[in-house]
Amino acid sequence: MERILIKFTKNNEARFISHLDTMRTLQRAFRRAGIKVAYSKGYNPHPSLSIAAPLSLGISSNGEYADVELSEYIPQEEFIKRLNEQLPQGIQVLKVIYIEKKLPPSMSAVMGAEYHIKLKHNLKFEDLTDVVNRIMSSKEIIKEKKTKTGVKMVNIRPLIRDIAIKAWNVDSVVFKCYLCAGSRYNLNPEIIVDVLKEYSENRIYGFPEIVREDIYSIEDEKWIVLDEYFSGK
């Protein structure tokens, strides 16, 4: 058995592929590429493949991850070439890491994510900065959030690690947001869109363009990109 972590993109039209269809797309690509994925044991064996953090429909990503177990070793460069030749436009493997240490499944390691959110605005730069500062200085931001027990009003402020202005011009702005993500705590970036609009009294507006740039784990109380966490860098 060879356990690997693959890092891949999900952009352009691929952002409209659902989580389950993404799994099926990867499984079909493995078969067509002739890469032997190991199967689970039991009455209903299935490919040993799991995605670290499902992505909401319509959101692009430059840093998705999947845990895979192979029944053979394939050099990284050959693996990437063979699999990318079988994947649709928008989904491309960027990196492959052979996991030597005993580490948790990638979905258990996920603690946060970096999102870039582009919106329209009609504010001065200092007013945009003020919006961000007021959000970050708030002790409570109460929003409706889906939980395992239903929809509840919760304080999402502890789930926001940071928000900053990445780029801006006279009518659009890109916010860089670090949000909690994973099975324990997860904040949908679309909720942050609502918060930005609310704190600007809707002077930040429009349909958002959201890109998940990367996914993070925590090591020594610091956020670390998932591929670095699993490669031991």
C-alpha atoms as one frame of an Amber mdcrd trajectory, in Angstrom:
protein
   0.000   0.000   0.000   1.223   3.496  -0.863  -0.605   6.355   0.825  -0.468
   9.636  -1.074  -1.920  13.114  -0.845  -2.735  14.854  -4.112  -3.185  18.612
  -4.439  -5.369  19.731  -7.323  -7.288  22.669  -8.751 -11.007  23.016  -9.326
 -11.537  26.035 -11.563 -13.575  27.341 -14.503 -16.556  25.096 -15.311 -15.273
  22.437 -12.899 -16.375  24.618  -9.979 -19.948  23.561 -10.775 -19.141  19.849
 -10.314 -20.627  18.591  -7.042 -18.592  16.899  -4.329 -19.834  13.401  -5.246
 -19.261  14.004  -8.953 -15.736  15.236  -8.171 -15.088  11.921  -6.435 -16.451
  10.033  -9.447 -14.373  12.160 -11.830 -11.186  11.352  -9.929 -12.034   7.649
  -9.754 -12.666   7.482 -13.517  -9.427   9.370 -14.213  -7.467   6.876 -12.114
  -8.962   3.971 -14.056  -8.296   5.541 -17.465  -4.742   6.417 -16.427  -4.097
   2.823 -15.398  -3.247   3.852 -11.829  -4.236   1.121  -9.387  -6.150   2.514
  -6.425  -6.477   0.193  -3.444  -9.968  -0.896  -2.372 -11.471  -1.169   1.087
 -12.268  -4.599   2.465 -15.685  -5.983   3.346 -18.975  -6.729   1.604 -19.052
  -3.466  -0.329 -15.471  -2.584  -1.299 -14.900   0.935  -2.633 -11.844   2.889
  -3.836  -9.666   4.171  -1.002 -10.072   7.826  -1.944 -11.387  10.742   0.109
 -11.420  14.509  -0.329 -10.052  16.559   2.572 -12.673  19.327   2.624 -15.716
  19.360   0.313 -16.024  22.590  -1.663 -19.331  24.438  -1.996 -20.792  24.417
  -5.497 -19.739  27.434  -7.571 -16.569  28.208  -5.609 -13.244  27.860  -7.430
 -10.128  26.436  -5.821  -6.375  26.483  -6.343  -5.741  24.108  -3.464  -7.943
  21.023  -3.088  -6.654  17.812  -1.530  -7.479  14.126  -1.721  -6.192  11.152
   0.272  -5.538   8.101  -1.904  -4.099   4.649  -1.276  -2.365   2.979  -4.219
  -1.517  -0.671  -4.632   1.701   0.270  -6.481   4.381   2.946  -6.373   4.470
   5.450  -9.249   7.053   8.269  -9.403   5.468  11.665  -8.724   6.157  13.200
 -12.144   4.769  10.158 -13.970   1.727  10.063 -11.675   0.912  13.731 -12.317
   1.361  13.377 -16.088  -0.779  10.242 -16.400  -3.603  11.532 -14.219  -3.724
  15.036 -15.704  -4.072  13.572 -19.192  -7.370  12.014 -18.053  -8.845  14.878
 -16.018 -11.287  17.468 -17.414 -10.375  21.105 -17.920 -10.297  22.953 -14.613
  -9.220  19.949 -12.545  -5.461  19.482 -12.638  -3.071  17.817 -10.195  -0.409
  20.222  -8.918   1.484  18.049  -6.477   1.736  14.489  -5.164   3.108  13.645
  -1.726   3.949  10.112  -0.619   3.123  10.007   3.100   5.820   8.157   5.006
   4.834   9.023   8.589   1.768   7.855  10.462  -0.483  10.873  10.095  -4.263
  11.327  10.413  -6.535  11.322   7.349  -6.384  14.663   5.571 -10.012  15.461
   6.432  -9.159  15.123  10.142  -6.144  17.415   9.760  -8.073  20.306   8.168
  -8.401  23.307  10.483  -8.757  26.321   8.203  -8.872  27.691   4.686  -7.792
  30.813   2.810 -10.395  32.398   0.546 -10.141  35.325  -1.868 -13.491  37.084
  -2.265 -14.041  39.665  -5.007 -16.950  42.097  -4.702 -18.027  45.468  -6.060
 -17.990  48.630  -3.919 -18.460  52.395  -3.979 -16.209  53.306  -1.043 -12.849
  54.971  -0.548  -9.944  52.733   0.416  -9.917  54.052   3.984 -13.634  53.246
   4.287 -13.005  49.684   3.097 -10.242  49.407   5.677 -12.632  50.669   8.333
 -15.160  47.953   7.420 -12.489  45.273   7.858 -11.285  46.773  11.150 -14.798
  46.897  12.591 -15.403  43.257  11.675 -12.116  42.139  13.226 -12.635  44.203
  16.389 -16.149  42.817  16.945 -16.539  40.411  19.844 -19.736  38.923  18.439
 -21.130  38.525  14.945 -24.403  36.642  15.159 -25.446  34.885  11.983 -27.734
  32.071  10.922 -25.653  28.948  10.434 -26.453  25.363   9.524 -25.347  22.908
  12.197 -25.704  19.140  12.627 -28.869  19.732  14.652 -30.408  22.277  12.261
 -30.244  25.996  11.567 -29.200  28.133  14.542 -28.169  31.694  15.295 -24.503
  31.479  16.311 -21.567  33.775  16.989 -19.292  33.294  13.985 -16.599  35.733
  15.137 -14.375  32.981  16.673 -14.383  31.265  13.259 -12.810  34.278  11.522
  -9.035  34.201  11.897  -8.300  37.213   9.690  -9.658  39.417   6.909  -7.482
  41.770   4.871  -7.727  43.719   1.621  -5.658  41.902  -1.005  -6.373  44.156
  -4.013  -8.707  46.985  -4.924  -9.610  49.552  -7.538 -12.298  52.217  -7.845
 -15.177  49.756  -8.200 -14.016  46.310  -7.013 -12.125  44.845  -4.077 -10.617
  41.459  -3.233 -10.629  40.387   0.407  -8.227  37.725   1.678 -10.006  35.759
   4.401  -8.684  33.075   6.721 -11.613  31.083   8.087 -12.005  27.990  10.228
 -12.731  24.905   8.145 -13.014  21.191   8.685 -15.211  18.661  10.434 -15.108
  20.375  13.839 -15.586  24.039  12.935 -16.439  25.320   9.501 -17.440  28.741
   8.201 -18.857  29.077   4.700 -17.248  32.072   2.933 -20.677  33.113   1.639
 -21.533  34.090   5.231 -18.530  36.443   5.185 -19.942  38.014   2.024 -23.116
  38.809   3.976 -21.055  40.254   6.848 -19.037  42.507   4.505 -22.216  43.824
   2.913 -23.892  44.376   6.284 -20.926  46.205   7.873 -20.628  48.470   4.812
 -24.386  49.181   4.737 -24.456  47.469   1.329 -21.830  49.759  -0.172 -19.911
  46.539  -0.710 -22.234  44.638  -2.978 -22.741  42.355  -5.967 -22.364  38.672
  -6.735 -19.101  37.398  -5.216 -16.275  35.659  -7.016 -14.864  33.257  -4.423
 -11.642  31.269  -4.730 -10.328  28.895  -2.104  -6.584  29.428  -2.326  -5.469
  26.704   0.064  -6.343  24.550   3.057  -4.510  24.570   6.376  -3.796  22.373
   9.364  -2.287  23.443  12.709   1.177  22.556  13.943   2.746  24.071  17.080
  -0.275  26.422  17.273   0.504  27.814  13.805  -1.489  27.418  10.606   0.426
  25.367   8.046  -0.564  24.602   4.456  -1.837  21.033   4.187   0.784  19.833
   1.683   3.560  21.125   3.958   1.942  19.467   6.959   1.919  16.074   5.232
   5.354  16.418   3.645   6.923  17.394   6.968   8.382  20.684   5.695
